[in-house]
Short mmCIF file of C-alpha atoms in Angstrom, two decimals:
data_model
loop_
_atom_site.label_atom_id
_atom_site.label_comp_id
_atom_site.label_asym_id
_atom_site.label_seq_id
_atom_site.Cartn_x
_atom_site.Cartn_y
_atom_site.Cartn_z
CA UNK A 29 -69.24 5.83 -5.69
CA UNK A 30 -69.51 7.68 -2.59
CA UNK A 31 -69.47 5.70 0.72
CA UNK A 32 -69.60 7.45 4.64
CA UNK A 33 -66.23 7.80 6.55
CA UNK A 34 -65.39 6.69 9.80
CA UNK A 35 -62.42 8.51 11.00
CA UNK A 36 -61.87 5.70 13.85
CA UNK A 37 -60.34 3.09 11.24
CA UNK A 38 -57.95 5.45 9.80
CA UNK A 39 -54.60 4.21 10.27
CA UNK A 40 -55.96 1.50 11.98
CA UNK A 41 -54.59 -2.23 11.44
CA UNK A 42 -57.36 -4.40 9.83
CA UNK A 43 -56.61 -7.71 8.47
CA UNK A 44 -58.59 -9.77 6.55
CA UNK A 45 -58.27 -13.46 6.10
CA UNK A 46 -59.12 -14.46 2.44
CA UNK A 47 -59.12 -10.89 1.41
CA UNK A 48 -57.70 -11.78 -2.12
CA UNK A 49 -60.82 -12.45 -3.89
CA UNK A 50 -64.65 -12.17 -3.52
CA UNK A 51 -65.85 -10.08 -0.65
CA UNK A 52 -62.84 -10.16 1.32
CA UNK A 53 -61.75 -8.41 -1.72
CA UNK A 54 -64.25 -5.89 -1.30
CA UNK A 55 -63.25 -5.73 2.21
CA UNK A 56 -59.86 -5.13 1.32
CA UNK A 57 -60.70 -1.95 -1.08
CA UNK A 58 -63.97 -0.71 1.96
CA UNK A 59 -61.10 -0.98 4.77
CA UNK A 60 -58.12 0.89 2.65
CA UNK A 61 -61.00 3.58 1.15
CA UNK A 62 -61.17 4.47 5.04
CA UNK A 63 -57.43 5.12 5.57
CA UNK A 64 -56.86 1.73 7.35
CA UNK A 65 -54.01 0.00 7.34
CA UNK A 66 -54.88 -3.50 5.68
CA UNK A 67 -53.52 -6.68 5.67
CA UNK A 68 -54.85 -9.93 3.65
CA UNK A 69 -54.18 -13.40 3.04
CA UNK A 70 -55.74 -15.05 0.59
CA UNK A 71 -54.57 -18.87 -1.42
CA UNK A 72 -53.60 -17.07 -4.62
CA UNK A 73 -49.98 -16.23 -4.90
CA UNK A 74 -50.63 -13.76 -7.38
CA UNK A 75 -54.01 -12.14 -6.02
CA UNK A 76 -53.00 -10.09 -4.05
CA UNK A 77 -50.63 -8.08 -6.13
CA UNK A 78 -53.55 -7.23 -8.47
CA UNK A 79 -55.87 -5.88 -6.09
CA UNK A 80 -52.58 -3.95 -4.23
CA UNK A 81 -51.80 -2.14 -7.27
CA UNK A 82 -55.64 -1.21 -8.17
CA UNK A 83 -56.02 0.19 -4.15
CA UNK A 84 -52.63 2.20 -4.82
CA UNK A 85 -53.86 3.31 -8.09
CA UNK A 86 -57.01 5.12 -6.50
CA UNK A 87 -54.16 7.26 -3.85
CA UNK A 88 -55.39 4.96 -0.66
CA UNK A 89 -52.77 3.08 1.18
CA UNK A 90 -50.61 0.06 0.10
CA UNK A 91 -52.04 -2.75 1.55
CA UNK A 92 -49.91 -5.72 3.44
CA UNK A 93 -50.58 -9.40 1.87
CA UNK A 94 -49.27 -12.65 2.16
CA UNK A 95 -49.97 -15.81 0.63
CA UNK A 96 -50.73 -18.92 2.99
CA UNK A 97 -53.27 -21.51 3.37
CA UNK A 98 -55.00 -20.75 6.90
CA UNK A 99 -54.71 -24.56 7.38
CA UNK A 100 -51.62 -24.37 8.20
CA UNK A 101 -51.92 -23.08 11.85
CA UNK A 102 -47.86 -23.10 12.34
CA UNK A 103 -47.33 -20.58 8.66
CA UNK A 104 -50.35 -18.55 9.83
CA UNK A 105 -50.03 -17.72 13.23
CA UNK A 106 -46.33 -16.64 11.54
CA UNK A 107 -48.12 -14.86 9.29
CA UNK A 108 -50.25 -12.98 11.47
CA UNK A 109 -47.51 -11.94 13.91
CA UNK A 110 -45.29 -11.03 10.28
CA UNK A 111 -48.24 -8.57 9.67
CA UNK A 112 -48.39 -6.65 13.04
CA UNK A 113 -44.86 -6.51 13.70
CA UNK A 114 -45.13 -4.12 10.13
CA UNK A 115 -47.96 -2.61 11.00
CA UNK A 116 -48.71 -2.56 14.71
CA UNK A 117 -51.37 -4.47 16.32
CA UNK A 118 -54.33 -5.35 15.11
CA UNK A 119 -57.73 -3.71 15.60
CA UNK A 120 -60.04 -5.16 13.54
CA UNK A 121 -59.70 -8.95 12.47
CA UNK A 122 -62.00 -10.45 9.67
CA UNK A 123 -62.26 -13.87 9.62
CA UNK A 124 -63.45 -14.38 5.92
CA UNK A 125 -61.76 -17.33 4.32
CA UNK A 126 -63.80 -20.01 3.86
CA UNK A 127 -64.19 -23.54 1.98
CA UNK A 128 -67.22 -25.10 0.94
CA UNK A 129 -68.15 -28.17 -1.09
CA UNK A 130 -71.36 -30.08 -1.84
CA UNK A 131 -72.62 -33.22 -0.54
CA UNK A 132 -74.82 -34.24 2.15
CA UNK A 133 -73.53 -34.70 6.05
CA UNK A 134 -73.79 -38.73 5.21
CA UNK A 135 -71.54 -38.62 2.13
CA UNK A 136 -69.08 -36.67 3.15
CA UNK A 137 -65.30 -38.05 3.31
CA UNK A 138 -63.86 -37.63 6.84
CA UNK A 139 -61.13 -35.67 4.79
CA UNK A 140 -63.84 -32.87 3.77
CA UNK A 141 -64.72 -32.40 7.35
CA UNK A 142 -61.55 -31.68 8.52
CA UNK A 143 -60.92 -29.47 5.59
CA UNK A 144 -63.71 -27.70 6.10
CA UNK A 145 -63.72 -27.35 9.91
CA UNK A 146 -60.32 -26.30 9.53
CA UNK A 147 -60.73 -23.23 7.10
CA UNK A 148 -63.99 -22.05 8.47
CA UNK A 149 -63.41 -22.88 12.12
CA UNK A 150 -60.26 -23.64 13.16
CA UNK A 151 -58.28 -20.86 10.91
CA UNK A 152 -60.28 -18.36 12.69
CA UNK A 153 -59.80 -19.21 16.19
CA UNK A 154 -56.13 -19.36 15.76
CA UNK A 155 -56.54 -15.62 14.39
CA UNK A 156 -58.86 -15.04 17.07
CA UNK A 157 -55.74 -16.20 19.70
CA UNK A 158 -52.98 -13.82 17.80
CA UNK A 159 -55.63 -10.86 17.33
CA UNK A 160 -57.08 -10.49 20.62
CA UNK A 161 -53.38 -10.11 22.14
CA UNK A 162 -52.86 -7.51 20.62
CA UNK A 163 -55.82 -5.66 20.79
CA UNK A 164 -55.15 -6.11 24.83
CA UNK A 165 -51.98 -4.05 23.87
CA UNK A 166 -54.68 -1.14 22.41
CA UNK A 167 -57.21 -1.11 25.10
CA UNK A 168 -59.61 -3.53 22.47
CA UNK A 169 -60.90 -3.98 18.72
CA UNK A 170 -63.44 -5.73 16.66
CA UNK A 171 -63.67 -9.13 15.43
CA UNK A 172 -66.04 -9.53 12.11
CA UNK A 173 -66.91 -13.75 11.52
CA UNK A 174 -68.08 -13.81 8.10
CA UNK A 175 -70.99 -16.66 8.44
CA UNK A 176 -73.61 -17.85 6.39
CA UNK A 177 -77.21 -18.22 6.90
CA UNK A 178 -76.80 -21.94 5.78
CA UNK A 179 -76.03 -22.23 9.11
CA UNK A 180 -79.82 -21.58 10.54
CA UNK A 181 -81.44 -22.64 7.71
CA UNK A 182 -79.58 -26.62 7.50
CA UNK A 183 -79.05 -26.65 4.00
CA UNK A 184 -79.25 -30.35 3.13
CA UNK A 185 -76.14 -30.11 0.38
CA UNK A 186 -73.90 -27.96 2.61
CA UNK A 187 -73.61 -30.03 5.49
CA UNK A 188 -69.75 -29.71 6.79
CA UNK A 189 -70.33 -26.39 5.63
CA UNK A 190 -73.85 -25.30 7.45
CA UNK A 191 -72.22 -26.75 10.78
CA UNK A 192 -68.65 -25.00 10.23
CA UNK A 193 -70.25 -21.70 9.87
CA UNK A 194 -72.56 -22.45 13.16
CA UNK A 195 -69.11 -22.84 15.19
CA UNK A 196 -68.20 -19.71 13.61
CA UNK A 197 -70.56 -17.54 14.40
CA UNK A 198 -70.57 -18.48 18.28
CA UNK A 199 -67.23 -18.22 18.57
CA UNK A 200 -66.94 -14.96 19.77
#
């Protein structure tokens, strides 16, 4: 497959948040195809060694990874500030994780709300907080919210969900 290059994110520090599977996973291999420097966090302990050794296996850089659920906000902001003291500061931030579960706005356990609104809302603002200091420290960056178009649309199954990824895509 041949995709364009865009010598600006070579050896640039991306990190992606749920980059172990899915299409963080893709973002992972797009962002270390262009010379980046990537780090991920993903839930799996294990999923990000696979997709580390097929990046290094195609001669693109080693990508960083760590395991850690985002709703922890004390072992991620760690996490985060782990990553760019290894790699430098950040320049691009994804904010891809995300949780989603069905049942209508009226059904859903107080529980699933907060479990939702943390891993598709508040996960990424505390990302936000860490990346945009150091992108100061560069002159600036991008931030990428992965949303949904449940969000417009008010999917009547995806309630917690729908309005999680609504925050999300105002927040910056």
């Amino acid at each position: 497959m041949t995709c364009a290059l865009y010598p600006s994110l070579r050896d640039r520090v991306v990190f992606v948040s749920g980059g172990s599977s899915g299409i963080g996973a893709e973002l992972v291999r797009a962002f270390a195809a262009q010379g980046s420097r990537v780090a991920f966090c993903g839930t799996r302990e294990d999923g990000g060694a696979a997709l580390i050794d097929e990046i290094v296996a195609t001669g693109h850089p080693r990508p960083w990874y760590a395991a850690c659920d985002v709703r922890d906000a004390v072992a991620y902001q760690a996490q985060l500030r782990r990553a760019i003291a290894e790699l430098g500061p950040v320049r691009v931030l994804v904010n891809n994780a995300g949780m989603t579960d069905r049942g209508s706005l009226e059904d859903a356990p107080v529980e699933l709300w907060d479990d939702i609104m943390a891993v598709n809302l508040r996960a990424p603002f505390i990302c936000l907080q860490e990346a945009v200091t150091s992108m100061k420290t560069r002159g600036g960056g991008s931030i990428v919210n992965i949303g949904s178009v449940n969000a417009y649309v008010g999917a009547p199954k995806l309630g917690p969900y729908s309005v999680s990824k609504g925050g999300l895509m105002t927040l910056t």
